[in-house]
Coordinates of C-alpha atoms in Angstrom, one line a residue:
Chain A
K1359 CA 9.6 4.3 -20.7
N1360 CA 9.5 3.4 -24.4
E1361 CA 12.7 4.7 -25.9
V1362 CA 14.6 4.3 -29.1
E1363 CA 18.3 5.1 -29.3
Q1364 CA 20.4 5.3 -32.5
S1365 CA 24.1 5.3 -32.9
P1366 CA 26.1 7.0 -34.2
Q1367 CA 24.4 10.3 -34.5
N1368 CA 26.7 11.3 -37.4
L1369 CA 28.8 9.1 -39.7
T1370 CA 31.2 10.2 -42.4
A1371 CA 32.8 7.6 -44.7
Q1372 CA 34.5 7.2 -48.0
E1373 CA 32.8 5.8 -51.0
G1374 CA 32.9 2.0 -51.1
E1375 CA 33.0 1.5 -47.3
F1376 CA 30.7 -0.9 -45.4
I1377 CA 28.4 1.1 -43.2
T1378 CA 26.6 0.0 -40.0
I1379 CA 23.9 2.1 -38.2
N1380 CA 22.5 0.8 -34.9
C1381 CA 19.2 1.1 -33.2
S1382 CA 18.4 -0.1 -29.6
Y1383 CA 15.1 0.0 -27.9
S1384 CA 13.9 -0.4 -24.3
V1385 CA 11.1 -2.9 -24.3
G1386 CA 9.5 -5.5 -26.5
I1387 CA 8.3 -4.4 -30.0
S1388 CA 5.9 -5.6 -32.6
A1389 CA 7.7 -4.1 -35.6
L1390 CA 10.7 -2.0 -36.4
H1391 CA 11.0 0.4 -39.4
W1392 CA 14.1 1.8 -41.1
L1393 CA 13.5 5.0 -42.9
Q1394 CA 15.7 7.2 -45.2
Q1395 CA 15.3 11.0 -45.4
H1396 CA 17.2 13.0 -48.0
P1397 CA 17.8 16.7 -47.8
G1398 CA 14.5 18.5 -48.6
G1399 CA 12.5 16.3 -46.3
G1400 CA 11.1 13.3 -48.3
I1401 CA 11.1 10.1 -46.3
V1402 CA 11.3 6.6 -47.9
S1403 CA 10.5 3.4 -46.0
L1404 CA 13.4 1.0 -46.4
F1405 CA 12.4 -1.9 -44.3
M1406 CA 9.8 -3.1 -41.9
L1407 CA 10.8 -6.2 -39.8
S1408 CA 9.9 -8.0 -36.7
S1409 CA 12.5 -10.8 -36.8
G1410 CA 15.5 -12.0 -38.7
K1411 CA 17.0 -10.2 -41.6
K1412 CA 15.9 -8.5 -44.8
K1413 CA 17.9 -7.5 -47.8
H1414 CA 17.2 -5.1 -50.7
G1415 CA 20.0 -4.3 -53.1
R1416 CA 23.0 -3.0 -51.1
L1417 CA 21.0 -2.6 -47.9
I1418 CA 20.6 -5.2 -45.2
A1419 CA 18.5 -4.9 -42.0
T1420 CA 18.8 -7.2 -39.1
I1421 CA 17.1 -7.5 -35.8
N1422 CA 17.9 -9.3 -32.6
I1423 CA 14.7 -9.5 -30.5
Q1424 CA 16.5 -10.9 -27.4
E1425 CA 19.0 -8.1 -27.4
K1426 CA 16.5 -5.4 -28.4
H1427 CA 18.7 -4.2 -31.2
S1428 CA 18.6 -3.7 -34.9
S1429 CA 21.3 -2.8 -37.4
L1430 CA 21.1 -1.3 -40.9
H1431 CA 24.1 -2.1 -43.1
I1432 CA 25.0 -0.6 -46.4
T1433 CA 27.5 -2.4 -48.6
A1434 CA 29.7 -0.6 -51.2
S1435 CA 28.4 2.8 -50.0
H1436 CA 27.9 5.5 -52.6
P1437 CA 27.6 9.3 -52.2
R1438 CA 23.9 9.0 -53.1
D1439 CA 23.5 7.0 -49.9
S1440 CA 24.1 10.3 -48.0
A1441 CA 20.9 10.9 -46.0
V1442 CA 19.5 10.7 -42.5
Y1443 CA 18.5 7.2 -41.5
I1444 CA 15.8 6.9 -38.9
C1445 CA 14.7 3.9 -36.9
A1446 CA 11.1 3.7 -35.7
V1447 CA 9.5 1.1 -33.5
R1448 CA 6.0 0.0 -32.6
F1449 CA 6.2 -1.2 -29.0
Q1450 CA 4.1 -4.2 -27.9
G1451 CA 0.7 -3.1 -26.7
A1452 CA 1.0 0.3 -28.3
Q1453 CA -0.2 1.4 -31.7
K1454 CA 1.9 4.5 -32.4
L1455 CA 5.4 4.7 -33.8
V1456 CA 8.3 6.0 -31.6
F1457 CA 11.3 7.4 -33.6
G1458 CA 15.0 7.4 -32.9
Q1459 CA 16.8 10.7 -33.3
G1460 CA 18.3 9.7 -36.7
T1461 CA 21.8 9.1 -38.0
R1462 CA 23.2 11.5 -40.5
L1463 CA 25.3 9.6 -43.0
T1464 CA 27.7 11.4 -45.4
I1465 CA 29.6 9.4 -48.0
N1466 CA 32.4 11.2 -49.7
P1467 CA 33.6 10.3 -53.2
Chain B
K408 CA 0.4 4.6 -59.2
A409 CA 0.2 8.0 -57.6
G410 CA 2.0 8.5 -54.3
V411 CA 0.9 10.3 -51.2
T412 CA 0.1 13.9 -51.9
Q413 CA 0.4 16.7 -49.3
T414 CA -0.8 20.2 -49.8
P415 CA 0.3 22.9 -49.5
R416 CA 4.0 22.2 -49.6
Y417 CA 5.0 25.5 -48.0
L418 CA 3.1 28.0 -46.0
I419 CA 3.7 31.0 -43.7
K420 CA 1.3 32.0 -41.0
T421 CA 1.4 34.4 -38.0
R422 CA 0.9 33.6 -34.4
G423 CA -2.7 33.1 -33.5
Q424 CA -3.8 32.0 -36.9
Q425 CA -5.0 28.6 -37.8
V426 CA -3.8 26.2 -40.6
T427 CA -5.3 23.2 -42.4
L428 CA -3.1 20.7 -44.1
S429 CA -4.3 18.0 -46.5
C430 CA -3.1 14.5 -47.3
S431 CA -4.3 12.3 -50.1
P432 CA -3.2 8.7 -49.5
I433 CA -2.3 6.0 -52.0
S434 CA -5.4 4.5 -53.6
G435 CA -6.6 1.6 -51.4
H436 CA -4.7 2.7 -48.3
R437 CA -7.1 3.2 -45.4
S438 CA -4.7 4.4 -42.8
V439 CA -3.3 7.9 -42.7
S440 CA -0.9 9.0 -40.0
W441 CA 0.5 12.4 -39.3
Y442 CA 3.9 13.4 -37.9
Q443 CA 5.7 16.6 -36.8
Q444 CA 9.4 17.0 -37.5
T445 CA 11.5 19.7 -35.9
P446 CA 15.3 20.1 -35.5
G447 CA 15.0 19.9 -31.7
Q448 CA 12.5 17.1 -31.2
G449 CA 12.9 15.0 -34.4
L450 CA 10.0 13.1 -35.7
Q451 CA 7.0 12.8 -33.4
F452 CA 3.7 11.0 -33.9
L453 CA 0.6 13.3 -34.0
F454 CA -2.3 11.0 -34.8
E455 CA -3.6 8.2 -37.0
Y456 CA -6.9 7.8 -38.8
F457 CA -8.3 4.5 -40.1
S458 CA -11.7 4.3 -41.8
E459 CA -12.6 7.8 -40.7
T460 CA -11.9 7.1 -37.0
Q461 CA -9.0 8.5 -35.0
R462 CA -7.2 5.4 -33.7
N463 CA -4.3 6.9 -31.9
K464 CA -3.1 10.2 -30.7
G465 CA 0.3 11.5 -29.7
N466 CA 1.2 13.8 -26.9
F467 CA 0.2 17.1 -28.5
P468 CA -2.2 19.7 -27.2
G469 CA -5.8 19.9 -28.3
R470 CA -5.0 22.7 -30.8
F471 CA -3.9 19.9 -33.0
S472 CA -6.8 18.0 -34.6
G473 CA -7.6 16.0 -37.7
R474 CA -10.1 14.1 -39.6
Q475 CA -10.5 11.6 -42.3
F476 CA -13.0 11.5 -45.1
S477 CA -14.8 8.6 -46.6
N478 CA -12.3 8.6 -49.5
S479 CA -9.5 8.2 -47.0
R480 CA -8.2 11.7 -47.6
S481 CA -7.2 13.3 -44.3
E482 CA -6.8 16.9 -43.0
M483 CA -5.0 18.1 -39.9
N484 CA -5.7 21.5 -38.3
V485 CA -3.7 23.5 -35.9
S486 CA -5.5 26.4 -34.2
T487 CA -4.0 29.4 -32.4
L488 CA -0.6 28.9 -33.9
E489 CA 2.5 29.4 -31.8
L490 CA 6.1 30.0 -32.9
G491 CA 7.0 26.5 -31.8
D492 CA 4.5 25.0 -34.3
S493 CA 7.0 25.8 -37.1
A494 CA 7.9 22.4 -38.4
L495 CA 7.7 20.0 -41.3
Y496 CA 4.4 18.1 -41.1
L497 CA 4.5 14.7 -42.8
C498 CA 1.7 12.3 -43.5
A499 CA 2.0 8.6 -44.4
S500 CA -0.5 6.1 -45.7
S501 CA -0.6 2.4 -45.2
L502 CA -3.0 -0.5 -45.9
A503 CA -3.8 -0.8 -42.2
W504 CA -2.2 0.0 -38.8
A505 CA 0.7 2.4 -39.4
G506 CA 3.0 0.7 -37.0
A507 CA 2.5 -2.7 -38.4
N508 CA 2.5 -2.0 -42.1
V509 CA 4.9 -0.4 -44.6
L510 CA 4.5 3.3 -44.7
T511 CA 4.5 5.6 -47.7
F512 CA 5.2 9.2 -46.9
G513 CA 4.2 12.4 -48.6
A514 CA 6.7 15.1 -49.3
G515 CA 5.6 17.1 -46.3
S516 CA 4.1 20.6 -45.6
R517 CA 6.6 23.0 -44.2
L518 CA 4.9 25.5 -41.9
T519 CA 6.6 28.7 -40.7
V520 CA 4.9 30.6 -38.0
L521 CA 6.0 34.3 -37.6

């Protein structure tokens, strides 16, 4: 069964801390997406990757194909980073996206 | 550059009615995909359209349907509404296949079924 698991489900941290959100999947994938959803519903695509590592500002996404695992890191976290972070994958041989349940991140000042 | 536009943003319907939601993609994007988000099930894929053809469909009943027009705008329709259809419906556009390309999401249409 094609499954996507995220951890932790909830994460609370202090401003400035280094944040890591994990995503594991069950079988081989073609692509993995990291999405950010702020209260109110709007979703922003942060990264799409199929190998290696990508960086954008304070955000870094890595993927380990052999271990079927991806991480999203936030350096020098800020209260504006508070949001739900969602991992979504396109499994090999499939076209549709399968989503993780999301990680609710709260950064306190 | 205009983003993805979804209309209406909010709507309230009663059981048994039908609803049509609209999604206008970013200019030049040919793929439009639709998603349902509920507190219990999270985000789920509904269907994807590319060049006016439905390319993929999620595990939803036939009451959920959609179409795409020649200008890439897409509509989805839900007939015979049920209470469980209350959700945030999101569309996203991309240059090509949704899973293999960066997605740009609309703000969503929040449907409440009474």
